[in-house]
PDB file of C-alpha atoms in Angstrom:
ATOM      1  CA  MET N 436       0.000   0.000   0.000  1.00 88.00           C
ATOM      2  CA  GLU N 437       1.537   3.242  -1.131  1.00 95.00           C
ATOM      3  CA  TYR N 438       0.427   6.654   0.043  1.00 96.00           C
ATOM      4  CA  GLN N 439       1.351  10.310  -0.068  1.00 97.00           C
ATOM      5  CA  PHE N 440       0.275  13.179   2.178  1.00 97.00           C
ATOM      6  CA  ARG N 441      -0.006  16.757   0.952  1.00 96.00           C
ATOM      7  CA  ARG N 442      -0.990  20.108   2.401  1.00 94.00           C
ATOM      8  CA  ASN N 443      -2.585  23.089   0.680  1.00 92.00           C
ATOM      9  CA  ARG N 444      -0.652  25.856   2.421  1.00 88.00           C
ATOM     10  CA  LEU N 445      -2.993  28.585   1.166  1.00 91.00           C
ATOM     11  CA  GLU N 446      -6.138  27.019   2.597  1.00 90.00           C
ATOM     12  CA  GLY N 447      -4.527  24.926   5.328  1.00 85.00           C
ATOM     13  CA  THR N 448      -6.241  21.733   4.193  1.00 92.00           C
ATOM     14  CA  VAL N 449      -4.588  18.315   4.179  1.00 95.00           C
ATOM     15  CA  PHE N 450      -4.887  15.539   1.603  1.00 95.00           C
ATOM     16  CA  ALA N 451      -3.992  11.868   1.474  1.00 96.00           C
ATOM     17  CA  GLU N 452      -3.596   9.830  -1.698  1.00 96.00           C
ATOM     18  CA  PHE N 453      -3.444   6.042  -1.543  1.00 95.00           C
ATOM     19  CA  SER N 454      -2.675   3.424  -4.151  1.00 92.00           C
ATOM     20  CA  MET N 455      -5.362   1.579  -6.084  1.00 89.00           C
ATOM     21  CA  ASP N 456      -7.714  -0.521  -3.937  1.00 88.00           C
ATOM     22  CA  HIS N 457      -7.028   1.793  -0.977  1.00 93.00           C
ATOM     23  CA  GLU N 458      -8.319   5.119  -2.335  1.00 93.00           C
ATOM     24  CA  VAL N 459     -11.073   5.344   0.262  1.00 95.00           C
ATOM     25  CA  LEU N 460      -8.393   5.463   2.972  1.00 96.00           C
ATOM     26  CA  GLY N 461      -7.223   8.758   1.474  1.00 95.00           C
ATOM     27  CA  ARG N 462     -10.742  10.149   1.719  1.00 95.00           C
ATOM     28  CA  TRP N 463     -11.029   8.924   5.301  1.00 97.00           C
ATOM     29  CA  PHE N 464      -7.750  10.523   6.394  1.00 97.00           C
ATOM     30  CA  ALA N 465      -8.488  13.842   4.676  1.00 96.00           C
ATOM     31  CA  GLU N 466     -12.242  14.167   5.238  1.00 94.00           C
ATOM     32  CA  GLU N 467     -13.042  12.244   8.415  1.00 95.00           C
ATOM     33  CA  LEU N 468      -9.792  12.593  10.375  1.00 95.00           C
ATOM     34  CA  GLY N 469      -8.279  15.763   8.951  1.00 94.00           C
ATOM     35  CA  ASP N 470      -5.707  17.520  11.097  1.00 92.00           C
ATOM     36  CA  ASP N 471      -7.390  16.598  14.402  1.00 92.00           C
ATOM     37  CA  ASN N 472      -4.577  15.375  16.681  1.00 93.00           C
ATOM     38  CA  SER N 473      -6.917  14.323  19.470  1.00 96.00           C
ATOM     39  CA  ARG N 474      -9.034  12.124  17.192  1.00 95.00           C
ATOM     40  CA  ALA N 475      -5.946  10.486  15.669  1.00 96.00           C
ATOM     41  CA  ASN N 476      -4.512   9.842  19.131  1.00 97.00           C
ATOM     42  CA  HIS N 477      -7.851   8.423  20.270  1.00 97.00           C
ATOM     43  CA  ILE N 478      -7.773   5.955  17.381  1.00 97.00           C
ATOM     44  CA  LEU N 479      -4.188   4.986  18.242  1.00 97.00           C
ATOM     45  CA  THR N 480      -5.362   4.334  21.803  1.00 98.00           C
ATOM     46  CA  GLN N 481      -8.132   2.094  20.467  1.00 98.00           C
ATOM     47  CA  ILE N 482      -5.579   0.178  18.406  1.00 98.00           C
ATOM     48  CA  ILE N 483      -3.399  -0.346  21.490  1.00 97.00           C
ATOM     49  CA  LEU N 484      -6.426  -1.610  23.444  1.00 98.00           C
ATOM     50  CA  ILE N 485      -7.215  -4.054  20.637  1.00 98.00           C
ATOM     51  CA  LYS N 486      -3.613  -5.233  20.330  1.00 97.00           C
ATOM     52  CA  THR N 487      -3.343  -5.825  24.086  1.00 96.00           C
ATOM     53  CA  GLY N 488      -6.603  -7.769  24.157  1.00 96.00           C
ATOM     54  CA  SER N 489      -8.575  -5.233  26.195  1.00 97.00           C
ATOM     55  CA  LYS N 490     -10.974  -4.836  23.257  1.00 97.00           C
ATOM     56  CA  ASN N 491     -11.853  -7.026  20.286  1.00 97.00           C
ATOM     57  CA  GLN N 492     -13.007  -4.296  17.944  1.00 98.00           C
ATOM     58  CA  TRP N 493     -13.786  -0.614  17.583  1.00 98.00           C
ATOM     59  CA  ARG N 494     -16.028   1.260  15.142  1.00 97.00           C
ATOM     60  CA  HIS N 495     -16.532   4.909  14.359  1.00 97.00           C
ATOM     61  CA  VAL N 496     -19.288   6.075  12.023  1.00 96.00           C
ATOM     62  CA  GLY N 497     -18.269   9.372  10.480  1.00 95.00           C
ATOM     63  CA  ALA N 498     -20.138  11.831   8.310  1.00 93.00           C
ATOM     64  CA  ASP N 499     -19.503   9.887   5.077  1.00 94.00           C
ATOM     65  CA  LEU N 500     -17.222   6.974   5.998  1.00 96.00           C
ATOM     66  CA  THR N 501     -17.106   4.330   8.701  1.00 97.00           C
ATOM     67  CA  ILE N 502     -13.967   2.731  10.122  1.00 97.00           C
ATOM     68  CA  ASP N 503     -13.997  -0.753  11.664  1.00 97.00           C
ATOM     69  CA  ILE N 504     -10.916  -1.979  13.501  1.00 98.00           C
ATOM     70  CA  ASP N 505     -10.471  -5.514  14.828  1.00 98.00           C
ATOM     71  CA  THR N 506      -7.574  -7.684  15.929  1.00 97.00           C
ATOM     72  CA  GLU N 507      -6.381  -8.357  12.382  1.00 97.00           C
ATOM     73  CA  GLN N 508      -7.537  -5.657  10.016  1.00 97.00           C
ATOM     74  CA  VAL N 509      -9.043  -2.255   9.417  1.00 98.00           C
ATOM     75  CA  ARG N 510     -11.997  -1.697   7.114  1.00 97.00           C
ATOM     76  CA  VAL N 511     -13.027   1.729   5.840  1.00 96.00           C
ATOM     77  CA  PHE N 512     -16.231   2.007   3.840  1.00 95.00           C
ATOM     78  CA  ALA N 513     -18.786   4.517   2.602  1.00 94.00           C
ATOM     79  CA  ASN N 514     -21.862   4.882   4.809  1.00 92.00           C
ATOM     80  CA  VAL N 515     -24.266   5.066   1.866  1.00 81.00           C
ATOM     81  CA  ILE N 516     -23.441   1.615   0.559  1.00 64.00           C
ATOM     82  CA  ASP N 517     -24.774  -1.471   2.269  1.00 51.00           C
ATOM     83  CA  PHE N 518     -22.138  -4.099   1.586  1.00 48.00           C
ATOM     84  CA  GLU N 519     -23.985  -6.760   3.537  1.00 49.00           C
ATOM     85  CA  GLU N 520     -26.500  -7.205   0.721  1.00 49.00           C
ATOM     86  CA  GLU N 521     -25.800  -9.466  -2.224  1.00 48.00           C
ATOM     87  CA  HIS N 522     -25.730  -7.611  -5.537  1.00 51.00           C
ATOM     88  CA  ASP N 523     -25.671  -9.081  -9.010  1.00 53.00           C
ATOM     89  CA  LEU N 524     -23.634  -6.318 -10.599  1.00 51.00           C
ATOM     90  CA  ASP N 525     -21.424  -6.574 -13.584  1.00 54.00           C
ATOM     91  CA  GLU N 526     -17.625  -6.779 -13.249  1.00 54.00           C
ATOM     92  CA  ALA N 527     -17.157  -3.084 -14.100  1.00 51.00           C
ATOM     93  CA  MET N 528     -18.761  -2.151 -10.782  1.00 49.00           C
ATOM     94  CA  ASN N 529     -15.883  -3.763  -8.831  1.00 49.00           C
ATOM     95  CA  LEU N 530     -13.771  -0.648  -9.470  1.00 44.00           C
ATOM     96  CA  TYR N 531     -16.480   1.497  -7.902  1.00 53.00           C
ATOM     97  CA  ASP N 532     -16.574  -0.804  -4.872  1.00 61.00           C
ATOM     98  CA  ALA N 533     -12.794  -0.440  -4.504  1.00 61.00           C
ATOM     99  CA  GLU N 534     -13.256   3.319  -4.221  1.00 75.00           C
ATOM    100  CA  SER N 535     -15.933   2.858  -1.543  1.00 89.00           C
ATOM    101  CA  GLU N 536     -14.438   0.125   0.635  1.00 94.00           C
ATOM    102  CA  SER N 537     -10.935  -0.876   1.600  1.00 94.00           C
ATOM    103  CA  TYR N 538      -9.192  -3.290   3.942  1.00 95.00           C
ATOM    104  CA  CYS N 539      -5.671  -3.234   5.321  1.00 96.00           C
ATOM    105  CA  GLY N 540      -3.770  -4.963   8.087  1.00 97.00           C
ATOM    106  CA  LEU N 541      -3.894  -3.544  11.588  1.00 97.00           C
ATOM    107  CA  GLU N 542      -0.125  -2.959  11.805  1.00 97.00           C
ATOM    108  CA  ASP N 543      -0.045  -1.295   8.379  1.00 97.00           C
ATOM    109  CA  PHE N 544      -2.879   1.029   9.356  1.00 98.00           C
ATOM    110  CA  GLU N 545      -1.227   1.880  12.662  1.00 98.00           C
ATOM    111  CA  SER N 546       1.973   2.778  10.831  1.00 97.00           C
ATOM    112  CA  VAL N 547       0.107   4.995   8.354  1.00 98.00           C
ATOM    113  CA  LEU N 548      -1.795   6.679  11.190  1.00 98.00           C
ATOM    114  CA  GLN N 549       1.468   7.448  12.994  1.00 97.00           C
ATOM    115  CA  SER N 550       2.878   8.873   9.734  1.00 97.00           C
ATOM    116  CA  TRP N 551      -0.275  10.985   9.365  1.00 97.00           C
ATOM    117  CA  LEU N 552       0.168  12.356  12.890  1.00 96.00           C
ATOM    118  CA  ALA N 553       3.782  13.282  12.133  1.00 96.00           C
ATOM    119  CA  PHE N 554       2.658  14.937   8.882  1.00 96.00           C
ATOM    120  CA  ILE N 555      -0.147  17.044  10.375  1.00 94.00           C
ATOM    121  CA  ASN N 556       2.147  18.191  13.194  1.00 93.00           C
ATOM    122  CA  GLN N 557       4.651  19.611  10.686  1.00 89.00           C
ATOM    123  CA  LYS N 558       4.125  23.302  10.233  1.00 68.00           C
TER     124      LYS N 558
END
């Protein structure tokens, strides 16, 4: 999983771009997390609780995207799409799904989140 963080210095906004199949993570970092240190640190705390066995999972439903964290992986997905239903869609729709849902390993996500914190704290 490759990613790049950028900042619009004129507006003060932050952006995250992720490689194919992980694009929704970029939206989540930029739109749901943004440059909020306390929220990022709260999520890191939840990850530590999960890794130490104090919790099995954690979920946060944001404005547009939801994040699910469990002992093995992190799932980020769009709130407007119900992925629990079976759909008989053609193969071309798989690309759309990849832009609306993504999975990554817990350790990989933790590493990216720590990199994001370092990035947003740069002035």
